[in-house]
Coordinates of C-alpha atoms and ligand atoms in Angstrom, one line a residue:
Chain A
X1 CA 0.0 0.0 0.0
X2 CA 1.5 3.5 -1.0
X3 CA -0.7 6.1 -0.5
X4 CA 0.6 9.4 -1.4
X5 CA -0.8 12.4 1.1
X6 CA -1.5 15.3 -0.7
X7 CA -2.4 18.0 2.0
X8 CA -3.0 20.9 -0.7
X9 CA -6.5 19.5 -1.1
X10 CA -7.2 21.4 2.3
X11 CA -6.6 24.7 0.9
X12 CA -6.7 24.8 -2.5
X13 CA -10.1 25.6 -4.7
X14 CA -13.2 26.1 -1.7
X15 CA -11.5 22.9 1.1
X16 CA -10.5 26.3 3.1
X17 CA -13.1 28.2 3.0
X18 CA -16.0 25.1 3.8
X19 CA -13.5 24.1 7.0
X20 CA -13.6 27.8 7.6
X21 CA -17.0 28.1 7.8
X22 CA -17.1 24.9 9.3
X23 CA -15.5 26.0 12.5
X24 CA -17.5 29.1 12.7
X25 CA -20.5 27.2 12.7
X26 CA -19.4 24.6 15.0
X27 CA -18.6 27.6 17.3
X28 CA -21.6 29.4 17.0
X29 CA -23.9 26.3 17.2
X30 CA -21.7 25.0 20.5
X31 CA -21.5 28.0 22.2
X32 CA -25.3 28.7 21.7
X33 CA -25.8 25.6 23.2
X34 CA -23.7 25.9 25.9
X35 CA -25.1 29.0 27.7
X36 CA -28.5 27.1 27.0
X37 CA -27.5 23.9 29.0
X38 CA -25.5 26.1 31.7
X39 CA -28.8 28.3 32.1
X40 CA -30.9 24.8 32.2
X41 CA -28.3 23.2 34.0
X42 CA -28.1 25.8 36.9
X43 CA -31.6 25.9 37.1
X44 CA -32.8 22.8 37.1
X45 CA -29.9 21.3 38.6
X46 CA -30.8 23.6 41.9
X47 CA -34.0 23.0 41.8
X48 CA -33.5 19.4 42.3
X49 CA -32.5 20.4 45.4
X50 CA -34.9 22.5 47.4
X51 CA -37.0 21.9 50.0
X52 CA -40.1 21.6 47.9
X53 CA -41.0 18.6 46.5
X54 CA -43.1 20.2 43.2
X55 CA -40.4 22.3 42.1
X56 CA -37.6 19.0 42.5
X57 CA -40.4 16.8 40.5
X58 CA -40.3 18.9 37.5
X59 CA -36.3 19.5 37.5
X60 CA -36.3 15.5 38.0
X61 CA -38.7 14.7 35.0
X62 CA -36.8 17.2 32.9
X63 CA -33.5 15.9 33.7
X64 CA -34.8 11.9 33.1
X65 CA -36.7 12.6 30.0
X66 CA -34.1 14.6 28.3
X67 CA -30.7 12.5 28.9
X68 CA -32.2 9.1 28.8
X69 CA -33.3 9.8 24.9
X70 CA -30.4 9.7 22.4
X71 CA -29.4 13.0 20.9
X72 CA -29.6 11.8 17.3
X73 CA -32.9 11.4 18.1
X74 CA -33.4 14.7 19.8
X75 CA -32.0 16.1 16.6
X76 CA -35.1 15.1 14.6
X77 CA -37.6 15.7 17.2
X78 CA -36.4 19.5 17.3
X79 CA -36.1 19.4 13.7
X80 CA -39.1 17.5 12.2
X81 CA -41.2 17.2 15.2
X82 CA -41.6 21.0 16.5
X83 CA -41.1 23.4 13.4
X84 CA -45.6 21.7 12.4
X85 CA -46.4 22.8 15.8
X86 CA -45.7 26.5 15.6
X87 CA -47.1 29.1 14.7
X88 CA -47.2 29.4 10.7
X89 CA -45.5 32.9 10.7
X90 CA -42.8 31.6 13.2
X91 CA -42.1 28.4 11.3
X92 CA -41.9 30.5 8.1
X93 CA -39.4 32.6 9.6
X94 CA -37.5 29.4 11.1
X95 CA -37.1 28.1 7.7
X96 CA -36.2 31.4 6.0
X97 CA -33.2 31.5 8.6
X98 CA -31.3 28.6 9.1
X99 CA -34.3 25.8 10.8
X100 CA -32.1 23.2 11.0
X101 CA -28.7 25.5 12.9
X102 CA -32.0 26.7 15.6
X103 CA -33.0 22.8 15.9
X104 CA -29.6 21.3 16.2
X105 CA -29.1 23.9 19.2
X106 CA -31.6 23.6 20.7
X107 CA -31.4 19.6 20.7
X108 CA -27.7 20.1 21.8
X109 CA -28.8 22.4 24.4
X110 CA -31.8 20.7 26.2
X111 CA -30.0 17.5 26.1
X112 CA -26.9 18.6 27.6
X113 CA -28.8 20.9 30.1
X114 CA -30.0 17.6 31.6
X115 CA -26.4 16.1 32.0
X116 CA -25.6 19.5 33.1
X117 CA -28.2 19.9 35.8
X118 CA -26.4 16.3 37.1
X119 CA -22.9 17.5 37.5
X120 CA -24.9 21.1 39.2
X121 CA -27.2 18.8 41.7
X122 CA -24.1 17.1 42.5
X123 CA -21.7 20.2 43.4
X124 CA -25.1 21.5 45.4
X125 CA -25.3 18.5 47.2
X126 CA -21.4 18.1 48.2
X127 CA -22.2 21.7 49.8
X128 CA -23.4 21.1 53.9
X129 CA -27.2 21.8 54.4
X130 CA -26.0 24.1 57.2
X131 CA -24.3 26.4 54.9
X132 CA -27.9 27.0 53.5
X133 CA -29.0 27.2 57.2
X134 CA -27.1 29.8 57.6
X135 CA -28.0 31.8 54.5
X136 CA -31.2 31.5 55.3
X137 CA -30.6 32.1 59.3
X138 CA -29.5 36.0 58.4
X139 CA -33.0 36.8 56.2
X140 CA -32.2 35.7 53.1
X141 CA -34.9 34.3 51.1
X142 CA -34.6 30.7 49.6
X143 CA -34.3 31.8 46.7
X144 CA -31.8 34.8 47.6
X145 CA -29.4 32.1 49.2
X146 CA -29.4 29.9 46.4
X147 CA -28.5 32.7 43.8
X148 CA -25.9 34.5 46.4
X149 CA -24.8 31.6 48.9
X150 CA -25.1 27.7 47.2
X151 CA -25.3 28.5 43.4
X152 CA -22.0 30.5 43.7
X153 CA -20.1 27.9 45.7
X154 CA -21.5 25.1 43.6
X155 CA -20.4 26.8 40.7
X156 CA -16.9 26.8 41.8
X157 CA -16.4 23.3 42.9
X158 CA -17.8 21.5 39.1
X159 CA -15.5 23.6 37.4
X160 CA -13.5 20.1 36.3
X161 CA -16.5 18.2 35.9
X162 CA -18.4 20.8 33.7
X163 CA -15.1 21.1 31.6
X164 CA -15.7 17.6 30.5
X165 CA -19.6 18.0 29.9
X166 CA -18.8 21.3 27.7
X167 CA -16.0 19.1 25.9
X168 CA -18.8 16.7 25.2
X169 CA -21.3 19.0 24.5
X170 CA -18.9 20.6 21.7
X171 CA -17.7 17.1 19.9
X172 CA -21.8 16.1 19.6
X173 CA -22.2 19.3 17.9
X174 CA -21.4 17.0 14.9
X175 CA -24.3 15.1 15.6
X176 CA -26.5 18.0 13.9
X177 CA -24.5 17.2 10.8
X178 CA -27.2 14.7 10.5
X179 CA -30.0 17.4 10.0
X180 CA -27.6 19.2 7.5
X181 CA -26.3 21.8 9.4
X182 CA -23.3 22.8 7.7
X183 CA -20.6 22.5 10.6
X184 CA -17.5 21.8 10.6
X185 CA -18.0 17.5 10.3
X186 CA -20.2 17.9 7.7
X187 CA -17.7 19.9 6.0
X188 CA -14.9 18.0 6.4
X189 CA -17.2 15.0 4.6
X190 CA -18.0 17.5 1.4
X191 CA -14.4 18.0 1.3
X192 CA -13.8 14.3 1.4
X193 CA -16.6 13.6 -1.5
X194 CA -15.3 17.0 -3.6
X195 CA -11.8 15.5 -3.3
X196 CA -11.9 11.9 -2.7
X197 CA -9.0 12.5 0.1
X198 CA -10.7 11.1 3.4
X199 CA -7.7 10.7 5.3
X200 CA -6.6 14.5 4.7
X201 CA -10.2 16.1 5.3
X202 CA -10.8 14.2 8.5
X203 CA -7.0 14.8 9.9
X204 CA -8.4 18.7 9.4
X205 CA -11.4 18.3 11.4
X206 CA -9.2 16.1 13.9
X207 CA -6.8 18.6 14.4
X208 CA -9.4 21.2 14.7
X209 CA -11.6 19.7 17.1
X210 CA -8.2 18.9 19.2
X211 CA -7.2 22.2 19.5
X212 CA -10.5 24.0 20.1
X213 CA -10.8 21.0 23.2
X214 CA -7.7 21.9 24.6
X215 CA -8.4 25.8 23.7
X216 CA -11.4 25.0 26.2
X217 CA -9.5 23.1 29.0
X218 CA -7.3 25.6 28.9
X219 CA -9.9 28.6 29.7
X220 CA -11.3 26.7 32.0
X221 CA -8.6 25.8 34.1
X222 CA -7.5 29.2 34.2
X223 CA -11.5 29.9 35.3
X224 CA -10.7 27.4 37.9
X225 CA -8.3 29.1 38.9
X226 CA -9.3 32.4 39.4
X227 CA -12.3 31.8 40.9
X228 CA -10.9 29.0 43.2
X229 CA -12.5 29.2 47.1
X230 CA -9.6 30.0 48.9
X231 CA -8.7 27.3 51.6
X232 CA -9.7 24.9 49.4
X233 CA -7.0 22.2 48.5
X234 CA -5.3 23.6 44.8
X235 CA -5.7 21.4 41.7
X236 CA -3.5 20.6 39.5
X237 CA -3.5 22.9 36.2
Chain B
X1 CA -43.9 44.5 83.4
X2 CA -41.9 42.6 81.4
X3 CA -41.7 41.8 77.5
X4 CA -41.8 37.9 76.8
X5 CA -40.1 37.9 73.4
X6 CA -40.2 34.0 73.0
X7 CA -42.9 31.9 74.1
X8 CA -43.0 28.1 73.7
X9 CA -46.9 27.1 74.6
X10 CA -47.1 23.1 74.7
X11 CA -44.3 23.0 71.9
X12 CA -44.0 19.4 70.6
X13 CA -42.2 18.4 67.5
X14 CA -41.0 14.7 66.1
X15 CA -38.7 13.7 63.8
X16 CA -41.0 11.3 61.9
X17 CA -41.1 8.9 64.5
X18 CA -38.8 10.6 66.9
X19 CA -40.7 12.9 69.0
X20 CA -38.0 15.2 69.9
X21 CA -39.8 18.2 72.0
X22 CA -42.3 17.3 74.7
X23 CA -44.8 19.9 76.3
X24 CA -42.1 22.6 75.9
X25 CA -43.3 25.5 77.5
X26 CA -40.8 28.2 78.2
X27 CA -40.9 32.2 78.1
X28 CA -37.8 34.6 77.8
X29 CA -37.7 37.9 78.4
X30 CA -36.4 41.0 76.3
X31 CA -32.7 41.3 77.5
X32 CA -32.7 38.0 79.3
X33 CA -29.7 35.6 78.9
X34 CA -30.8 32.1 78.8
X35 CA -28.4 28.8 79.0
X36 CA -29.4 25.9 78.0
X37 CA -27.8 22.8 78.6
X38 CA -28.3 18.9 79.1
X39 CA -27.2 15.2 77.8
X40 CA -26.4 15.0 74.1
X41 CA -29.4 14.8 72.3
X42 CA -32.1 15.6 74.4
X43 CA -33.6 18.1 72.1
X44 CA -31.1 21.7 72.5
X45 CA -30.3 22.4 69.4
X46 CA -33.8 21.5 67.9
X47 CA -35.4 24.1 70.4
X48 CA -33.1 27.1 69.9
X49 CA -33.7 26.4 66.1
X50 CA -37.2 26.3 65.8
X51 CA -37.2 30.2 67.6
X52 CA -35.9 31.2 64.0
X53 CA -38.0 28.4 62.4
X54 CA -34.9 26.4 61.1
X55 CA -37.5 23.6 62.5
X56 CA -41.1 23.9 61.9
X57 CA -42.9 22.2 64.8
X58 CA -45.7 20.2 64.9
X59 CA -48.3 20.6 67.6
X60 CA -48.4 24.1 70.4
X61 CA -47.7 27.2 69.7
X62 CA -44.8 29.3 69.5
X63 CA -44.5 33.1 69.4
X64 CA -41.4 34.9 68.6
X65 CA -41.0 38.9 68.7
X66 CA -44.8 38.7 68.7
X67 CA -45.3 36.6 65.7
X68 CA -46.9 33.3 65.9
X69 CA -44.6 31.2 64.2
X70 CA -47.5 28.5 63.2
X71 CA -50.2 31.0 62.0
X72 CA -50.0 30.3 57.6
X73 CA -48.3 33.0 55.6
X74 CA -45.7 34.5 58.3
X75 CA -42.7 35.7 57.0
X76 CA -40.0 33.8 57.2
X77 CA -37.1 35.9 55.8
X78 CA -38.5 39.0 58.0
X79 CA -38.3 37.1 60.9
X80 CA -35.2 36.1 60.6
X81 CA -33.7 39.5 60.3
X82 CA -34.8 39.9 63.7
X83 CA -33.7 36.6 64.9
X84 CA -29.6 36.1 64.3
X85 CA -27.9 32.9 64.6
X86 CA -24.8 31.3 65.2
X87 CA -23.9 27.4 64.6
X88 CA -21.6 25.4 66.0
X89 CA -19.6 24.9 62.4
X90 CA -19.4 29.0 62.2
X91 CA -21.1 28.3 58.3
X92 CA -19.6 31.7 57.0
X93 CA -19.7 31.8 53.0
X94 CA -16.3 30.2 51.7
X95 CA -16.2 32.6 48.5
X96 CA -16.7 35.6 50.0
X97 CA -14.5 37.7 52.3
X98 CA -14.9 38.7 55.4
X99 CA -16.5 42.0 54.9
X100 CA -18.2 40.8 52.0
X101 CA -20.0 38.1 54.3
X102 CA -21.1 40.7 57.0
X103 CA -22.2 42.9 54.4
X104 CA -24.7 40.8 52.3
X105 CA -27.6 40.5 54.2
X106 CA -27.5 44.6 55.1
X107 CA -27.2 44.9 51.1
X108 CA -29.3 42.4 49.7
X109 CA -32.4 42.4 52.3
X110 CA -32.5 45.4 53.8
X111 CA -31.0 47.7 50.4
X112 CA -28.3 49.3 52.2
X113 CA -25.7 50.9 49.8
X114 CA -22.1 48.9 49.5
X115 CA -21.1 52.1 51.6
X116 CA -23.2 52.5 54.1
X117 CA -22.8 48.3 54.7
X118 CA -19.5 48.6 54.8
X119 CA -19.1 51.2 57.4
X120 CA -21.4 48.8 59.6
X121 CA -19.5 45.9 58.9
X122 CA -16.2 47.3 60.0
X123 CA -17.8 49.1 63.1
X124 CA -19.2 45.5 63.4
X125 CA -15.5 43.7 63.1
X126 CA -14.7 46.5 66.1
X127 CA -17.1 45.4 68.2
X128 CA -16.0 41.7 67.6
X129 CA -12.4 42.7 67.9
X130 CA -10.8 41.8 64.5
X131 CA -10.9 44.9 62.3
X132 CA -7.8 43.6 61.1
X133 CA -9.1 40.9 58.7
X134 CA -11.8 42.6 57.0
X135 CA -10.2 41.4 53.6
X136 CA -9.6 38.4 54.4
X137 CA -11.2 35.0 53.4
X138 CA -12.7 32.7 56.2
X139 CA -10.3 30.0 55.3
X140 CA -7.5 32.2 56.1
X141 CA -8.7 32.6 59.7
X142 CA -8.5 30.6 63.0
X143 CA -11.7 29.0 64.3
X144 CA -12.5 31.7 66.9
X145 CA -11.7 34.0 64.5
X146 CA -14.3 32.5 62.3
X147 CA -16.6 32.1 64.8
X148 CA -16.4 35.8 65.6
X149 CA -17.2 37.0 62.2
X150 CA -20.0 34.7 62.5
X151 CA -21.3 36.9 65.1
X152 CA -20.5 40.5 63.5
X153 CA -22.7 38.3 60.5
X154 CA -25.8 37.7 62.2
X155 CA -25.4 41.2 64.2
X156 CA -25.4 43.2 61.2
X157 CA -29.3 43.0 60.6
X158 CA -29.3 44.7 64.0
X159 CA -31.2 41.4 65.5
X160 CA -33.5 41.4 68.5
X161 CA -32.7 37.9 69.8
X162 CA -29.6 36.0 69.6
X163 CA -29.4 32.3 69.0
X164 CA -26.5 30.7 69.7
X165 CA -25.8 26.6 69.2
X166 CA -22.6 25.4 70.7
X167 CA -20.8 28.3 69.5
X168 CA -17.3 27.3 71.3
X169 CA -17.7 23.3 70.7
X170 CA -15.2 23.1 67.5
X171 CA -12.7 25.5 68.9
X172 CA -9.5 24.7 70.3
X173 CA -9.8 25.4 73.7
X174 CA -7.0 28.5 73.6
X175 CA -9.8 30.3 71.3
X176 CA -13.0 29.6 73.4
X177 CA -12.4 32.7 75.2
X178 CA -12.0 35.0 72.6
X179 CA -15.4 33.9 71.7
X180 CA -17.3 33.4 74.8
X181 CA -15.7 37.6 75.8
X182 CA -17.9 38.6 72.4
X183 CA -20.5 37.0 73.5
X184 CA -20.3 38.6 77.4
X185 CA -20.1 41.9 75.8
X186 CA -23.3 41.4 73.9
X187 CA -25.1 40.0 76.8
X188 CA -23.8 43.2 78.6
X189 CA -25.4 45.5 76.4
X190 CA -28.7 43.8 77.0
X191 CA -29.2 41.4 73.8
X192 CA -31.9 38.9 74.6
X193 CA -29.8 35.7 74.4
X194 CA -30.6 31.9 74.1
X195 CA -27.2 30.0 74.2
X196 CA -26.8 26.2 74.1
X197 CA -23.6 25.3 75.8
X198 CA -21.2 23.2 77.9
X199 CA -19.0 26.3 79.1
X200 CA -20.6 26.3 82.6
X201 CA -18.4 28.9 83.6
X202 CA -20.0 31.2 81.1
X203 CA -23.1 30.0 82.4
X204 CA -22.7 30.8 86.1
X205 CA -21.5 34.3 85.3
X206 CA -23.4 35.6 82.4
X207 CA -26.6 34.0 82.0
X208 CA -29.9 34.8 84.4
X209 CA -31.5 31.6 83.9
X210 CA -30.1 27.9 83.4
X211 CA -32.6 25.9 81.0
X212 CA -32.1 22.0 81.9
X213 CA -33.5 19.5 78.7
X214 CA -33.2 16.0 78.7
X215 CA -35.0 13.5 76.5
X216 CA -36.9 16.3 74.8
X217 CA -38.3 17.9 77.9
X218 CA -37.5 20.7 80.0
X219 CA -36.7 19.6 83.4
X220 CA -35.7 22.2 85.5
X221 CA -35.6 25.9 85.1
X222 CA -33.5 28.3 87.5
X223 CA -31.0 31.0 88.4
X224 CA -27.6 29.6 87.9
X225 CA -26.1 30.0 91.6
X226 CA -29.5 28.0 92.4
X227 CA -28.8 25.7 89.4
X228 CA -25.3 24.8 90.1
X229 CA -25.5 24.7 94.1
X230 CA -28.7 22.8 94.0
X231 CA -30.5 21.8 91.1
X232 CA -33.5 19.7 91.8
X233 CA -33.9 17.0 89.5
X234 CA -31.7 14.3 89.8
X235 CA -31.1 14.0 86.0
X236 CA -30.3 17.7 86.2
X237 CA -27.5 16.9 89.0
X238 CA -26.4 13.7 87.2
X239 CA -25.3 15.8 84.1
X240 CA -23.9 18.5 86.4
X241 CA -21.5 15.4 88.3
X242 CA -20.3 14.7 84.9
X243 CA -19.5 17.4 82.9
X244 CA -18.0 19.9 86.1
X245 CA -15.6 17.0 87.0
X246 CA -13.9 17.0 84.2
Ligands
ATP301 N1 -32.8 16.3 61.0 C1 -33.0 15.3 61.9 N2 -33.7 14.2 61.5 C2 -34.0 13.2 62.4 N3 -33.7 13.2 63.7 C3 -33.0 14.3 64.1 C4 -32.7 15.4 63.3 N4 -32.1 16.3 64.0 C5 -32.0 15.8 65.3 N5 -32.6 14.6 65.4 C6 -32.8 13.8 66.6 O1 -33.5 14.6 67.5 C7 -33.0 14.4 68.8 C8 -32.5 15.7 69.4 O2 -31.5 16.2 68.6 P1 -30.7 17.6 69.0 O3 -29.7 17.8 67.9 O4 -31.7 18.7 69.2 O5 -30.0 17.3 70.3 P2 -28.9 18.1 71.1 O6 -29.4 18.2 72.5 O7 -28.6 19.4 70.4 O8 -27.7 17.1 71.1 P3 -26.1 17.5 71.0 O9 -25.7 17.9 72.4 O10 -25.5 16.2 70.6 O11 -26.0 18.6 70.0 C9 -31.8 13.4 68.7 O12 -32.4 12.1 69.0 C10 -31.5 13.5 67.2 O13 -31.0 12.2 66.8
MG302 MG1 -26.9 20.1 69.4

């Protein structure tokens, strides 16, 4: 076997340009996503742990439903099984701008807001109930001492844990590639089928899902950092 | 005449099963300092922390700064502005420092401006003597340093009843006084007071009425020269051969 690499394909005619755009929309679709499944995440994931049993029933179901059903099939439920249940204006509008980037993030979103919400519940729960005791103890209100006192410290103690859900959450972004959003996976396959050079277009998309992953660790462990409780035994960076 | 600011009527309260307060009928007065002591699990801390409904009870009545704490819709929050707290484990807030932890409450429930909170809070760290360490972060101080902020803490909403649970009990015992001096002070300026200790020499010369529990119950109520010269109930003297002898 002597294959002869031929990296030009990458750059030369529109390779750069599709991986370009690729990336952007990877971003744009991940990071959309992300402040999604943090705001669900947060919420939810506190919510699991109050002390009333209607609100923790909800966050529960949410959490259940959502990460127990496979993302691929999330993916076409947000993109063939809401767009006929909205309004007709709306849905014209949907598909006038990009349906299938709003479905992917929102499937990407909701779904990793569940597995979000666990890593949240968790850091909550690690927390000492008289910590919220004493929150409460100088007037806050419950939901005052979970936004000032708990969220806060919770926050700060997942930082390694949420690192790895957000580094999930980006590599299934290529999962919308299956609804034809144009990101960068599915761009890295046009390349392949424009070019017939797999092994070039998917080293691309290798290296560039490597270094936006370690591009993230490495934010977040300077996050860690900075926001680290004081007293609290140092990780390692 | 005298103002009853806390008034257990027939207070009883489980733990499902576990019926934890019996019959508990108790009054304190405005400016009174009241001890109160007994075996380990007989029901202390759960009666100091129902007075800021921490527990919710389940049968009597019980009426705090004129509030019946069992009638529906009381406020909560408001009445614990009134009512401050302090916990054995000192619970300040990890994240925040010092000043920032006194401060919060003054900003966030009663709107004070950052400046006008912060001007309390050090006067605060005065009266608790540590003005020092205003910048610095709870895990940077000792434990009776800690515990001390956690004092300016619940003083700050300028509360009309101290709680206090065991306040001393995870301090090394070079630190205690630092803690149980604060404490002195406050009861000196006349803060109504209901502390749940084993520091009986605090006891004998600070408080004006020794609360004996045991099993859930009050068993004996009295002046602290009575209490510790002759306490009635033999439970009461039982505990008293164990913990003074050591
Ligand atoms: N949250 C809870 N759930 C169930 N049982 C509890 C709870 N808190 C306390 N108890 C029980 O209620 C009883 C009284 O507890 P409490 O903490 O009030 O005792 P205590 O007098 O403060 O004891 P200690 O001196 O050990 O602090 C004990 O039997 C205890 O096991
Ligand atoms: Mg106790």
């Amino acid at each position: 076997m002597n294959y002869q690499f031929n990296w030009s394909v990458l750059w030369s005619g529109q390779s750069g340009g599709w991986l370009l755009r690729g990336l952007g929309t990877t971003l744009a679709l991940s990071g959309l996503a992300w402040l999604v499944a943090v705001a669900l995440g947060i919420v939810s994931g506190a919510m699991r742990t109050v002390p009333w049993k209607p609100l923790r029933v909800v966050a529960t179901f949410y959490v259940e439903f959502f990460r127990n059903v496979p993302l691929l099939v999330w993916m076409f439920f947000w993109y063939f099984g809401v767009p006929p249940l909205l309004p007709l204006a709306i849905r014209e509008w949907l598909f006038d701008h990009g349906a299938e980037f709003w479905a992917g993030m929102f499937a990407l979103g909701v779904y990793h807001g569940a597995r979000m919400s666990e890593v949240i519940r968790s850091g909550i729960q690690s927390i000492p109930k008289t910590q919220f005791e004493a929150a409460v103890a100088i007037g806050l209100t419950t939901f005052q001492a979970y936004r000032l006192v708990i969220v806060p410290i919770a926050l700060r103690l997942i930082v390694p844990p949420a690192t790895s859900e957000s580094l999930n959450l980006l590599k299934n972004s290529s999962v919308a590639l299956t609804i034809s959003v144009a990101e960068l996976t599915f761009q890295t396959r046009q390349i392949e089928t424009y070019t017939a050079r797999a092994i070039e277009a998917l080293t691309a998309g290798t290296v560039i899902y490597l270094g936006l992953c370690v591009g993230i660790a490495t934010i977040m462990a300077h996050v860690e950092r900075r926001f680290a409780i004081p007293g609290l035994i140092a990780r390692g960076g | 005449m005298t103002d009853t600011v806390i008034e257990f009527r027939d207070v009883n309260k489980w733990f499902g099963n576990i019926h934890v307060l019996r019959d508990i009928n108790l009054a304190v007065e405005m400016g009174e300092v009241v001890v109160v002591c007994g075996p380990s699990g007989s029901g202390k801390s759960t009666l100091i922390r129902c007075v800021n409904a921490l527990e919710p009870i389940q049968g009597g009545e019980l009426v705090v700064l004129g509030e019946s704490l069992t009638k529906p819709g009381v406020n909560l929050p408001a009445l614990r502005t009134r009512v401050g707290m302090v916990f054995q484990s000192f619970n300040l807030f990890p994240h925040m420092t010092v000043l920032e932890n006194i401060m919060l409450a003054p900003v966030k429930v009663r709107g004070l401006s950052a400046a006008e909170a912060s001007r309390v809070a050090r006067a605060l760290l005065e009266r608790v003597r540590i003005p020092d360490k205003a910048e610095n972060y709870p895990a940077n101080l000792s434990g009776g340093q800690q515990q001390r902020v956690a004092i300016a803490r619940a003083l700050a909403m300028q509360p009309k009843i101290m709680l206090f649970d065991e306040p001393t009990s995870a301090l090394d015992p070079e630190m205690i006084n630092e803690v149980l001096d604060v404490m002195t002070d406050l009861a000196r300026d006349g803060m109504t007071m209901m502390v749940v200790t084993h520091e009986m020499g605090f006891a004998r010369r600070v408080a004006h009425r020794i609360v004996f529990m045991d099993a859930g119950q009050v068993v004996e109520e009295a002046p602290p020269d009575l209490f510790f010269a002759a306490a009635k109930s033999d439970r009461a003297r039982e505990f008293l051969s164990k913990i003074l002898t050591h």
